[in-house]
Every structure is written in structure tokens, then in C-alpha cells.
Tab-separated table of N, CA, C and O in Angstrom:
chain	number	residue	atom	x	y	z
A	1	MET	N	-82.551	-11.407	-78.226
A	1	MET	CA	-81.488	-10.404	-78.286
A	1	MET	C	-80.772	-10.410	-76.946
A	1	MET	O	-81.405	-10.307	-75.902
A	2	GLU	N	-79.478	-10.526	-76.991
A	2	GLU	CA	-78.671	-10.472	-75.771
A	2	GLU	C	-77.858	-9.182	-75.771
A	2	GLU	O	-77.189	-8.862	-76.747
A	3	ILE	N	-77.943	-8.452	-74.667
A	3	ILE	CA	-77.089	-7.288	-74.464
A	3	ILE	C	-75.995	-7.749	-73.521
A	3	ILE	O	-76.267	-8.182	-72.403
A	4	ARG	N	-74.769	-7.669	-73.994
A	4	ARG	CA	-73.657	-8.168	-73.187
A	4	ARG	C	-72.467	-7.227	-73.296
A	4	ARG	O	-72.394	-6.381	-74.176
A	5	LYS	N	-71.539	-7.394	-72.363
A	5	LYS	CA	-70.294	-6.639	-72.403
A	5	LYS	C	-69.530	-7.027	-73.673
A	5	LYS	O	-69.534	-8.189	-74.084
A	6	MET	N	-68.909	-6.040	-74.272
A	6	MET	CA	-68.112	-6.278	-75.466
A	6	MET	C	-66.886	-7.116	-75.097
A	6	MET	O	-66.293	-6.922	-74.040
A	7	LYS	N	-66.546	-8.032	-75.974
A	7	LYS	CA	-65.353	-8.864	-75.789
A	7	LYS	C	-64.313	-8.466	-76.822
A	7	LYS	O	-64.623	-7.835	-77.827
A	8	ILE	N	-63.093	-8.857	-76.589
A	8	ILE	CA	-61.981	-8.417	-77.427
A	8	ILE	C	-62.218	-8.745	-78.901
A	8	ILE	O	-61.911	-7.953	-79.782
A	9	TRP	N	-62.802	-9.891	-79.173
A	9	TRP	CA	-63.027	-10.278	-80.576
A	9	TRP	C	-64.161	-9.490	-81.233
A	9	TRP	O	-64.307	-9.502	-82.451
A	10	ASP	N	-64.948	-8.763	-80.440
A	10	ASP	CA	-66.006	-7.916	-81.000
A	10	ASP	C	-65.453	-6.610	-81.574
A	10	ASP	O	-66.102	-5.968	-82.401
A	11	LEU	N	-64.281	-6.192	-81.103
A	11	LEU	CA	-63.733	-4.887	-81.500
A	11	LEU	C	-63.616	-4.748	-83.012
A	11	LEU	O	-64.011	-3.734	-83.585
A	12	GLU	N	-63.073	-5.744	-83.670
A	12	GLU	CA	-62.885	-5.657	-85.115
A	12	GLU	C	-64.223	-5.556	-85.837
A	12	GLU	O	-64.378	-4.757	-86.765
A	13	ILE	N	-65.206	-6.320	-85.397
A	13	ILE	CA	-66.534	-6.282	-86.030
A	13	ILE	C	-67.160	-4.903	-85.865
A	13	ILE	O	-67.668	-4.325	-86.824
A	14	VAL	N	-67.114	-4.361	-84.652
A	14	VAL	CA	-67.699	-3.038	-84.400
A	14	VAL	C	-66.977	-1.969	-85.209
A	14	VAL	O	-67.612	-1.121	-85.838
A	15	ASN	N	-65.660	-2.012	-85.223
A	15	ASN	CA	-64.889	-0.990	-85.940
A	15	ASN	C	-65.060	-1.081	-87.456
A	15	ASN	O	-64.906	-0.082	-88.150
A	16	GLN	N	-65.418	-2.245	-87.979
A	16	GLN	CA	-65.595	-2.392	-89.418
A	16	GLN	C	-67.053	-2.248	-89.860
A	16	GLN	O	-67.316	-1.754	-90.947
A	17	SER	N	-67.990	-2.689	-89.033
A	17	SER	CA	-69.388	-2.780	-89.459
A	17	SER	C	-70.234	-1.559	-89.138
A	17	SER	O	-71.316	-1.403	-89.692
A	18	PHE	N	-69.778	-0.712	-88.227
A	18	PHE	CA	-70.580	0.420	-87.785
A	18	PHE	C	-69.848	1.718	-88.104
A	18	PHE	O	-68.655	1.844	-87.826
A	19	SER	N	-70.563	2.695	-88.649
A	19	SER	CA	-69.912	3.956	-89.028
A	19	SER	C	-69.302	4.653	-87.819
A	19	SER	O	-68.193	5.182	-87.897
A	20	MET	N	-69.997	4.634	-86.658
A	20	MET	CA	-69.431	5.270	-85.472
A	20	MET	C	-68.227	4.485	-84.965
A	20	MET	O	-67.284	5.057	-84.433
A	21	GLY	N	-68.262	3.172	-85.117
A	21	GLY	CA	-67.114	2.359	-84.748
A	21	GLY	C	-65.895	2.727	-85.571
A	21	GLY	O	-64.790	2.840	-85.061
A	22	LYS	N	-66.117	2.942	-86.872
A	22	LYS	CA	-65.013	3.355	-87.755
A	22	LYS	C	-64.475	4.718	-87.341
A	22	LYS	O	-63.275	4.956	-87.365
A	23	ASN	N	-65.385	5.640	-86.966
A	23	ASN	CA	-64.970	7.000	-86.629
A	23	ASN	C	-64.184	7.073	-85.325
A	23	ASN	O	-63.234	7.837	-85.227
A	24	ILE	N	-64.616	6.328	-84.316
A	24	ILE	CA	-63.930	6.427	-83.031
A	24	ILE	C	-62.845	5.376	-82.858
A	24	ILE	O	-61.940	5.552	-82.065
A	25	GLY	N	-62.931	4.280	-83.595
A	25	GLY	CA	-61.887	3.263	-83.559
A	25	GLY	C	-61.581	2.764	-82.159
A	25	GLY	O	-60.518	3.011	-81.624
A	26	ILE	N	-62.510	2.044	-81.559
A	26	ILE	CA	-62.298	1.494	-80.223
A	26	ILE	C	-61.144	0.495	-80.302
A	26	ILE	O	-61.173	-0.428	-81.109
A	27	THR	N	-60.132	0.687	-79.477
A	27	THR	CA	-58.935	-0.147	-79.564
A	27	THR	C	-58.732	-1.078	-78.378
A	27	THR	O	-57.901	-1.969	-78.430
A	28	SER	N	-59.478	-0.847	-77.304
A	28	SER	CA	-59.317	-1.715	-76.136
A	28	SER	C	-60.634	-1.770	-75.370
A	28	SER	O	-61.578	-1.062	-75.673
A	29	LEU	N	-60.647	-2.615	-74.369
A	29	LEU	CA	-61.840	-2.773	-73.532
A	29	LEU	C	-61.659	-2.055	-72.203
A	29	LEU	O	-62.147	-2.489	-71.175
A	30	GLN	N	-60.959	-0.931	-72.213
A	30	GLN	CA	-60.637	-0.195	-70.994
A	30	GLN	C	-61.863	0.418	-70.322
A	30	GLN	O	-61.859	0.657	-69.139
A	31	SER	N	-62.899	0.730	-71.060
A	31	SER	CA	-64.076	1.376	-70.495
A	31	SER	C	-64.952	0.371	-69.750
A	31	SER	O	-65.017	-0.807	-70.122
A	32	ASP	N	-65.651	0.848	-68.725
A	32	ASP	CA	-66.619	0.003	-68.014
A	32	ASP	C	-67.891	-0.191	-68.822
A	32	ASP	O	-68.704	-1.039	-68.507
A	33	TYR	N	-68.077	0.623	-69.846
A	33	TYR	CA	-69.354	0.647	-70.555
A	33	TYR	C	-69.166	0.427	-72.050
A	33	TYR	O	-69.252	1.347	-72.849
A	34	LEU	N	-68.911	-0.800	-72.414
A	34	LEU	CA	-68.826	-1.219	-73.810
A	34	LEU	C	-69.747	-2.422	-73.958
A	34	LEU	O	-69.499	-3.470	-73.361
A	35	TYR	N	-70.807	-2.245	-74.725
A	35	TYR	CA	-71.805	-3.299	-74.868
A	35	TYR	C	-72.085	-3.586	-76.333
A	35	TYR	O	-71.957	-2.700	-77.170
A	36	VAL	N	-72.497	-4.818	-76.606
A	36	VAL	CA	-73.011	-5.160	-77.924
A	36	VAL	C	-74.393	-5.784	-77.758
A	36	VAL	O	-74.696	-6.390	-76.729
A	37	ALA	N	-75.204	-5.601	-78.787
A	37	ALA	CA	-76.488	-6.288	-78.887
A	37	ALA	C	-76.269	-7.397	-79.906
A	37	ALA	O	-75.911	-7.134	-81.056
A	38	GLU	N	-76.445	-8.623	-79.461
A	38	GLU	CA	-76.148	-9.769	-80.314
A	38	GLU	C	-77.389	-10.632	-80.469
A	38	GLU	O	-78.091	-10.906	-79.500
A	39	ASP	N	-77.630	-11.055	-81.690
A	39	ASP	CA	-78.759	-11.941	-81.978
A	39	ASP	C	-78.281	-12.975	-82.989
A	39	ASP	O	-77.746	-12.605	-84.045
A	40	GLN	N	-78.443	-14.225	-82.662
A	40	GLN	CA	-78.016	-15.330	-83.521
A	40	GLN	C	-76.555	-15.166	-83.970
A	40	GLN	O	-76.230	-15.267	-85.145
A	41	ASN	N	-75.702	-14.871	-82.997
A	41	ASN	CA	-74.258	-14.716	-83.203
A	41	ASN	C	-73.879	-13.579	-84.148
A	41	ASN	O	-72.792	-13.580	-84.722
A	42	LYS	N	-74.779	-12.610	-84.316
A	42	LYS	CA	-74.479	-11.437	-85.153
A	42	LYS	C	-74.676	-10.180	-84.318
A	42	LYS	O	-75.685	-10.021	-83.643
A	43	ILE	N	-73.689	-9.303	-84.356
A	43	ILE	CA	-73.775	-8.047	-83.612
A	43	ILE	C	-74.671	-7.092	-84.387
A	43	ILE	O	-74.406	-6.768	-85.541
A	44	LYS	N	-75.744	-6.655	-83.726
A	44	LYS	CA	-76.735	-5.776	-84.352
A	44	LYS	C	-76.574	-4.319	-83.922
A	44	LYS	O	-77.100	-3.425	-84.559
A	45	GLY	N	-75.866	-4.093	-82.800
A	45	GLY	CA	-75.676	-2.739	-82.303
A	45	GLY	C	-74.610	-2.721	-81.221
A	45	GLY	O	-74.198	-3.771	-80.718
A	46	PHE	N	-74.175	-1.502	-80.882
A	46	PHE	CA	-73.196	-1.373	-79.808
A	46	PHE	C	-73.386	-0.038	-79.090
A	46	PHE	O	-74.004	0.887	-79.618
A	47	LEU	N	-72.850	0.037	-77.884
A	47	LEU	CA	-72.846	1.259	-77.085
A	47	LEU	C	-71.481	1.375	-76.428
A	47	LEU	O	-70.949	0.381	-75.923
A	48	PHE	N	-70.944	2.589	-76.465
A	48	PHE	CA	-69.659	2.872	-75.829
A	48	PHE	C	-69.803	4.146	-75.017
A	48	PHE	O	-70.240	5.173	-75.519
A	49	ALA	N	-69.474	4.054	-73.743
A	49	ALA	CA	-69.467	5.222	-72.859
A	49	ALA	C	-68.222	5.140	-71.996
A	49	ALA	O	-67.647	4.074	-71.805
A	50	ASP	N	-67.831	6.274	-71.479
A	50	ASP	CA	-66.667	6.322	-70.602
A	50	ASP	C	-67.021	7.173	-69.390
A	50	ASP	O	-68.047	7.858	-69.384
A	51	THR	N	-66.188	7.148	-68.379
A	51	THR	CA	-66.481	7.904	-67.168
A	51	THR	C	-65.349	8.853	-66.822
A	51	THR	O	-64.199	8.607	-67.152
A	52	MET	N	-65.758	9.921	-66.158
A	52	MET	CA	-64.793	10.778	-65.480
A	52	MET	C	-64.921	10.337	-64.020
A	52	MET	O	-65.788	10.810	-63.291
A	53	LYS	N	-64.117	9.373	-63.655
A	53	LYS	CA	-64.296	8.606	-62.420
A	53	LYS	C	-64.519	9.450	-61.162
A	53	LYS	O	-65.383	9.140	-60.377
A	54	THR	N	-63.766	10.489	-60.975
A	54	THR	CA	-63.877	11.238	-59.725
A	54	THR	C	-65.104	12.144	-59.682
A	54	THR	O	-65.442	12.658	-58.630
A	55	THR	N	-65.784	12.318	-60.807
A	55	THR	CA	-66.921	13.240	-60.848
A	55	THR	C	-68.269	12.546	-60.770
A	55	THR	O	-69.280	13.193	-60.554
A	56	GLY	N	-68.305	11.244	-60.974
A	56	GLY	CA	-69.582	10.538	-61.009
A	56	GLY	C	-70.354	10.793	-62.300
A	56	GLY	O	-71.560	10.638	-62.351
A	57	ILE	N	-69.634	11.178	-63.355
A	57	ILE	CA	-70.264	11.482	-64.641
A	57	ILE	C	-69.801	10.472	-65.682
A	57	ILE	O	-68.616	10.181	-65.802
A	58	ALA	N	-70.761	9.951	-66.431
A	58	ALA	CA	-70.447	9.100	-67.577
A	58	ALA	C	-70.736	9.900	-68.841
A	58	ALA	O	-71.643	10.729	-68.872
A	59	ILE	N	-69.949	9.656	-69.864
A	59	ILE	CA	-70.149	10.312	-71.152
A	59	ILE	C	-70.466	9.236	-72.179
A	59	ILE	O	-69.652	8.329	-72.409
A	60	LEU	N	-71.658	9.333	-72.745
A	60	LEU	CA	-72.050	8.416	-73.807
A	60	LEU	C	-71.352	8.856	-75.086
A	60	LEU	O	-71.604	9.937	-75.605
A	61	VAL	N	-70.441	8.039	-75.561
A	61	VAL	CA	-69.624	8.388	-76.719
A	61	VAL	C	-70.307	7.947	-78.014
A	61	VAL	O	-70.332	8.696	-78.989
A	62	ALA	N	-70.867	6.753	-78.029
A	62	ALA	CA	-71.477	6.249	-79.262
A	62	ALA	C	-72.519	5.189	-78.955
A	62	ALA	O	-72.322	4.359	-78.063
A	63	ILE	N	-73.590	5.242	-79.704
A	63	ILE	CA	-74.583	4.167	-79.723
A	63	ILE	C	-75.039	4.058	-81.164
A	63	ILE	O	-75.336	5.062	-81.804
A	64	GLU	N	-75.031	2.839	-81.673
A	64	GLU	CA	-75.421	2.649	-83.068
A	64	GLU	C	-76.022	1.258	-83.246
A	64	GLU	O	-75.557	0.291	-82.655
A	65	VAL	N	-77.035	1.197	-84.076
A	65	VAL	CA	-77.689	-0.051	-84.444
A	65	VAL	C	-77.630	-0.149	-85.965
A	65	VAL	O	-77.812	0.862	-86.663
A	66	LEU	N	-77.375	-1.345	-86.477
A	66	LEU	CA	-77.355	-1.530	-87.925
A	66	LEU	C	-78.666	-1.014	-88.522
A	66	LEU	O	-79.740	-1.210	-87.949
A	67	GLU	N	-78.568	-0.380	-89.664
A	67	GLU	CA	-79.731	0.268	-90.277
A	67	GLU	C	-80.902	-0.695	-90.452
A	67	GLU	O	-82.045	-0.358	-90.162
A	68	GLU	N	-80.621	-1.911	-90.883
A	68	GLU	CA	-81.707	-2.877	-91.121
A	68	GLU	C	-82.336	-3.399	-89.830
A	68	GLU	O	-83.360	-4.076	-89.860
A	69	CYS	N	-81.737	-3.071	-88.683
A	69	CYS	CA	-82.251	-3.547	-87.392
A	69	CYS	C	-82.869	-2.436	-86.555
A	69	CYS	O	-83.258	-2.669	-85.409
A	70	ARG	N	-82.967	-1.238	-87.092
A	70	ARG	CA	-83.494	-0.102	-86.331
A	70	ARG	C	-85.004	-0.207	-86.159
A	70	ARG	O	-85.672	-0.944	-86.869
A	71	LYS	N	-85.512	0.542	-85.180
A	71	LYS	CA	-86.951	0.578	-84.851
A	71	LYS	C	-87.441	-0.757	-84.296
A	71	LYS	O	-88.598	-1.108	-84.440
A	72	LYS	N	-86.540	-1.501	-83.652
A	72	LYS	CA	-86.894	-2.790	-83.047
A	72	LYS	C	-86.578	-2.833	-81.556
A	72	LYS	O	-86.616	-3.891	-80.949
A	73	GLY	N	-86.217	-1.677	-80.988
A	73	GLY	CA	-85.959	-1.616	-79.557
A	73	GLY	C	-84.548	-1.981	-79.133
A	73	GLY	O	-84.265	-2.071	-77.933
A	74	ILE	N	-83.656	-2.165	-80.075
A	74	ILE	CA	-82.290	-2.570	-79.733
A	74	ILE	C	-81.546	-1.440	-79.017
A	74	ILE	O	-80.889	-1.671	-77.996
A	75	ALA	N	-81.657	-0.228	-79.531
A	75	ALA	CA	-80.992	0.910	-78.879
A	75	ALA	C	-81.542	1.105	-77.468
A	75	ALA	O	-80.784	1.409	-76.541
A	76	LYS	N	-82.836	0.923	-77.291
A	76	LYS	CA	-83.442	1.034	-75.959
A	76	LYS	C	-82.849	-0.002	-75.009
A	76	LYS	O	-82.517	0.307	-73.864
A	77	GLN	N	-82.690	-1.223	-75.483
A	77	GLN	CA	-82.101	-2.264	-74.643
A	77	GLN	C	-80.664	-1.923	-74.261
A	77	GLN	O	-80.246	-2.154	-73.118
A	78	LEU	N	-79.904	-1.391	-75.208
A	78	LEU	CA	-78.525	-0.981	-74.913
A	78	LEU	C	-78.506	0.136	-73.871
A	78	LEU	O	-77.728	0.091	-72.907
A	79	MET	N	-79.380	1.144	-74.054
A	79	MET	CA	-79.439	2.257	-73.097
A	79	MET	C	-79.876	1.771	-71.714
A	79	MET	O	-79.313	2.198	-70.700
A	80	ASP	N	-80.867	0.912	-71.662
A	80	ASP	CA	-81.344	0.397	-70.371
A	80	ASP	C	-80.224	-0.309	-69.618
A	80	ASP	O	-80.030	-0.097	-68.418
A	81	ARG	N	-79.455	-1.138	-70.315
A	81	ARG	CA	-78.351	-1.859	-69.671
A	81	ARG	C	-77.282	-0.883	-69.188
A	81	ARG	O	-76.776	-0.982	-68.054
A	82	PHE	N	-76.929	0.085	-70.038
A	82	PHE	CA	-75.927	1.087	-69.676
A	82	PHE	C	-76.374	1.874	-68.446
A	82	PHE	O	-75.619	2.026	-67.478
A	83	GLU	N	-77.602	2.382	-68.441
A	83	GLU	CA	-78.080	3.184	-67.317
A	83	GLU	C	-78.157	2.358	-66.036
A	83	GLU	O	-77.817	2.842	-64.959
A	84	LYS	N	-78.573	1.112	-66.135
A	84	LYS	CA	-78.636	0.225	-64.965
A	84	LYS	C	-77.232	0.033	-64.371
A	84	LYS	O	-77.025	0.193	-63.172
A	85	ASP	N	-76.268	-0.306	-65.223
A	85	ASP	CA	-74.905	-0.510	-64.752
A	85	ASP	C	-74.301	0.784	-64.208
A	85	ASP	O	-73.578	0.767	-63.214
A	86	ALA	N	-74.601	1.914	-64.851
A	86	ALA	CA	-74.080	3.204	-64.381
A	86	ALA	C	-74.594	3.507	-62.975
A	86	ALA	O	-73.827	3.940	-62.109
A	87	MET	N	-75.879	3.280	-62.736
A	87	MET	CA	-76.425	3.525	-61.396
A	87	MET	C	-75.780	2.607	-60.363
A	87	MET	O	-75.454	3.039	-59.267
A	88	GLU	N	-75.561	1.350	-60.736
A	88	GLU	CA	-74.904	0.407	-59.814
A	88	GLU	C	-73.473	0.833	-59.501
A	88	GLU	O	-72.956	0.534	-58.432
A	89	ASN	N	-72.843	1.543	-60.434
A	89	ASN	CA	-71.467	2.026	-60.237
A	89	ASN	C	-71.421	3.450	-59.692
A	89	ASN	O	-70.390	4.116	-59.776
A	90	GLU	N	-72.541	3.910	-59.153
A	90	GLU	CA	-72.657	5.220	-58.512
A	90	GLU	C	-72.362	6.387	-59.449
A	90	GLU	O	-71.835	7.417	-59.037
A	91	ILE	N	-72.742	6.215	-60.722
A	91	ILE	CA	-72.693	7.324	-61.672
A	91	ILE	C	-73.938	8.160	-61.427
A	91	ILE	O	-75.043	7.633	-61.344
A	92	ASN	N	-73.763	9.475	-61.290
A	92	ASN	CA	-74.880	10.372	-60.992
A	92	ASN	C	-75.479	11.038	-62.224
A	92	ASN	O	-76.632	11.427	-62.220
A	93	SER	N	-74.671	11.223	-63.254
A	93	SER	CA	-75.116	11.926	-64.454
A	93	SER	C	-74.525	11.271	-65.688
A	93	SER	O	-73.416	10.738	-65.649
A	94	ILE	N	-75.278	11.355	-66.766
A	94	ILE	CA	-74.783	10.892	-68.058
A	94	ILE	C	-74.856	12.066	-69.017
A	94	ILE	O	-75.903	12.709	-69.142
A	95	MET	N	-73.748	12.334	-69.677
A	95	MET	CA	-73.703	13.412	-70.665
A	95	MET	C	-73.618	12.804	-72.058
A	95	MET	O	-72.959	11.778	-72.251
A	96	VAL	N	-74.290	13.456	-72.994
A	96	VAL	CA	-74.267	13.017	-74.381
A	96	VAL	C	-73.972	14.228	-75.249
A	96	VAL	O	-74.587	15.276	-75.075
A	97	PHE	N	-73.046	14.081	-76.140
A	97	PHE	CA	-72.771	15.123	-77.131
A	97	PHE	C	-73.140	14.547	-78.481
A	97	PHE	O	-72.728	13.442	-78.818
A	98	TYR	N	-73.947	15.270	-79.225
A	98	TYR	CA	-74.368	14.763	-80.525
A	98	TYR	C	-74.566	15.920	-81.485
A	98	TYR	O	-74.745	17.060	-81.090
A	99	ASN	N	-74.551	15.586	-82.736
A	99	ASN	CA	-74.770	16.551	-83.798
A	99	ASN	C	-76.268	16.613	-84.075
A	99	ASN	O	-76.892	15.580	-84.323
A	100	LYS	N	-76.865	17.800	-84.033
A	100	LYS	CA	-78.307	17.919	-84.263
A	100	LYS	C	-78.725	17.332	-85.602
A	100	LYS	O	-79.838	16.863	-85.751
A	101	LYS	N	-77.829	17.337	-86.552
A	101	LYS	CA	-78.151	16.787	-87.868
A	101	LYS	C	-78.403	15.281	-87.808
A	101	LYS	O	-78.995	14.722	-88.715
A	102	ALA	N	-77.940	14.639	-86.766
A	102	ALA	CA	-78.094	13.193	-86.651
A	102	ALA	C	-79.540	12.777	-86.370
A	102	ALA	O	-79.889	11.609	-86.530
A	103	GLY	N	-80.375	13.713	-85.941
A	103	GLY	CA	-81.783	13.417	-85.712
A	103	GLY	C	-82.052	12.495	-84.534
A	103	GLY	O	-82.973	11.688	-84.581
A	104	VAL	N	-81.280	12.606	-83.475
A	104	VAL	CA	-81.421	11.697	-82.341
A	104	VAL	C	-82.071	12.335	-81.113
A	104	VAL	O	-82.235	11.672	-80.095
A	105	GLU	N	-82.467	13.592	-81.202
A	105	GLU	CA	-83.041	14.268	-80.029
A	105	GLU	C	-84.268	13.532	-79.491
A	105	GLU	O	-84.425	13.384	-78.282
A	106	LYS	N	-85.121	13.078	-80.372
A	106	LYS	CA	-86.340	12.367	-79.967
A	106	LYS	C	-85.980	11.109	-79.155
A	106	LYS	O	-86.629	10.796	-78.159
A	107	PHE	N	-84.939	10.420	-79.587
A	107	PHE	CA	-84.488	9.216	-78.885
A	107	PHE	C	-84.089	9.549	-77.454
A	107	PHE	O	-84.514	8.893	-76.504
A	108	TYR	N	-83.272	10.593	-77.274
A	108	TYR	CA	-82.822	10.943	-75.929
A	108	TYR	C	-83.962	11.492	-75.075
A	108	TYR	O	-83.980	11.282	-73.859
A	109	LYS	N	-84.913	12.169	-75.678
A	109	LYS	CA	-86.072	12.650	-74.924
A	109	LYS	C	-86.857	11.483	-74.325
A	109	LYS	O	-87.361	11.577	-73.212
A	110	LYS	N	-86.940	10.368	-75.054
A	110	LYS	CA	-87.640	9.176	-74.543
A	110	LYS	C	-87.018	8.694	-73.237
A	110	LYS	O	-87.688	8.112	-72.402
A	111	PHE	N	-85.724	8.935	-73.082
A	111	PHE	CA	-85.012	8.493	-71.884
A	111	PHE	C	-84.898	9.599	-70.836
A	111	PHE	O	-84.122	9.495	-69.890
A	112	ASN	N	-85.660	10.651	-71.011
A	112	ASN	CA	-85.710	11.772	-70.060
A	112	ASN	C	-84.394	12.533	-69.941
A	112	ASN	O	-84.077	13.067	-68.879
A	113	TYR	N	-83.632	12.590	-71.018
A	113	TYR	CA	-82.429	13.407	-71.018
A	113	TYR	C	-82.837	14.864	-71.207
A	113	TYR	O	-83.747	15.169	-71.976
A	114	LEU	N	-82.184	15.749	-70.490
A	114	LEU	CA	-82.414	17.183	-70.646
A	114	LEU	C	-81.622	17.653	-71.853
A	114	LEU	O	-80.419	17.456	-71.925
A	115	LEU	N	-82.301	18.270	-72.785
A	115	LEU	CA	-81.620	18.706	-74.003
A	115	LEU	C	-81.094	20.116	-73.851
A	115	LEU	O	-81.301	20.768	-72.846
A	116	GLY	N	-80.448	20.618	-74.860
A	116	GLY	CA	-79.705	21.862	-74.868
A	116	GLY	C	-80.290	23.058	-74.166
A	116	GLY	O	-79.558	23.869	-73.647
A	117	GLN	N	-81.615	23.205	-74.106
A	117	GLN	CA	-82.158	24.393	-73.467
A	117	GLN	C	-81.879	24.409	-71.964
A	117	GLN	O	-81.954	25.441	-71.328
A	118	HIS	N	-81.529	23.266	-71.377
A	118	HIS	CA	-81.256	23.198	-69.948
A	118	HIS	C	-79.763	23.210	-69.629
A	118	HIS	O	-79.375	23.500	-68.506
A	119	LEU	N	-78.971	22.864	-70.601
A	119	LEU	CA	-77.543	22.728	-70.377
A	119	LEU	C	-76.787	23.613	-71.355
A	119	LEU	O	-77.198	23.787	-72.491
A	120	LYS	N	-75.689	24.143	-70.925
A	120	LYS	CA	-74.845	24.957	-71.794
A	120	LYS	C	-73.637	24.125	-72.215
A	120	LYS	O	-73.029	23.437	-71.391
A	121	THR	N	-73.338	24.185	-73.477
A	121	THR	CA	-72.148	23.509	-73.974
A	121	THR	C	-71.429	24.440	-74.940
A	121	THR	O	-72.019	25.368	-75.477
A	122	ALA	N	-70.181	24.158	-75.133
A	122	ALA	CA	-69.397	24.898	-76.118
A	122	ALA	C	-68.717	23.873	-77.016
A	122	ALA	O	-68.224	22.856	-76.538
A	123	CYS	N	-68.734	24.149	-78.278
A	123	CYS	CA	-68.164	23.214	-79.229
A	123	CYS	C	-67.496	23.991	-80.347
A	123	CYS	O	-68.026	25.000	-80.802
A	124	LYS	N	-66.373	23.497	-80.777
A	124	LYS	CA	-65.711	24.093	-81.930
A	124	LYS	C	-65.488	22.979	-82.949
A	124	LYS	O	-64.933	21.945	-82.632
A	125	ILE	N	-65.940	23.213	-84.161
A	125	ILE	CA	-65.704	22.278	-85.227
A	125	ILE	C	-64.425	22.702	-85.917
A	125	ILE	O	-64.331	23.826	-86.436
A	126	LEU	N	-63.459	21.846	-85.896
A	126	LEU	CA	-62.162	22.162	-86.489
A	126	LEU	C	-62.231	21.911	-87.986
A	126	LEU	O	-62.551	20.819	-88.426
A	127	GLU	N	-61.952	22.917	-88.736
A	127	GLU	CA	-61.990	22.788	-90.185
A	127	GLU	C	-60.621	22.387	-90.700
A	127	GLU	O	-59.604	22.893	-90.249
A	128	ARG	N	-60.615	21.524	-91.634
A	128	ARG	CA	-59.355	21.012	-92.199
A	128	ARG	C	-59.141	21.600	-93.568
A	128	ARG	O	-59.958	21.854	-94.318
């Protein structure tokens, strides 16, 4: 498994093959933190984060692994690469916003992220 920076030709695959890719529609490689997990020339997962440059804060926007490839350590490899690069770029904090229904709290706890009881957030769900 290779974790590498996303390339321009990966955008279409990520936006079509991953539900989070479809939802956020990554259109360019402007972010410092766009990675894919590739195995045998097939993208198995991706991670997208962005930074608020002057604050030293990165925001993890999306991480997703194909359903048939889950529970194999791919998301961990993506997170490890992202956190390593973030530290090298003098990022001090990483923020993650997620829906509790997604069932990802256990995943973030493995990486020592402080969950909601330590941080205050405000969110409004816009109804259509």
C-alpha cells in the first residue's frame, strides 16, 4: 500500500468512487493535505485536510476507505502520513468535525483526539 499525495488525475476517481468525495467535490490540488492510498494501481482510500495558515490549525475535512478495504489499516496509514506532514509544516492542532451517526469516534480516540467533552463546538444543520 502506498500513501501518496493526490495527483490531478486522481480527482475524478475520488469524486466518483467515494461518497465523501461526491459530497465535497474536490476540484483542485490547492490543499497541502490531499492523499490517496493506492494498491496495485487502484485507489483504496483518500484523506483531505486544509489549513488555516496563520493559526497553525489544520482541519480534517474527509477521510474515507472503500468499504471492501476497511479494517485493514488503510485509514491509519492515511492519518499517520497526514499527522507527520502536518507536524513538519508546523501545524499545532488538528480539528475534525463529524456526525456522531457516522460511528467514527472510536477511530479518532485511537489517535488521541480529544472528543466533544473537551471542546465546545456550535453547529447548525440547514434544513431544505
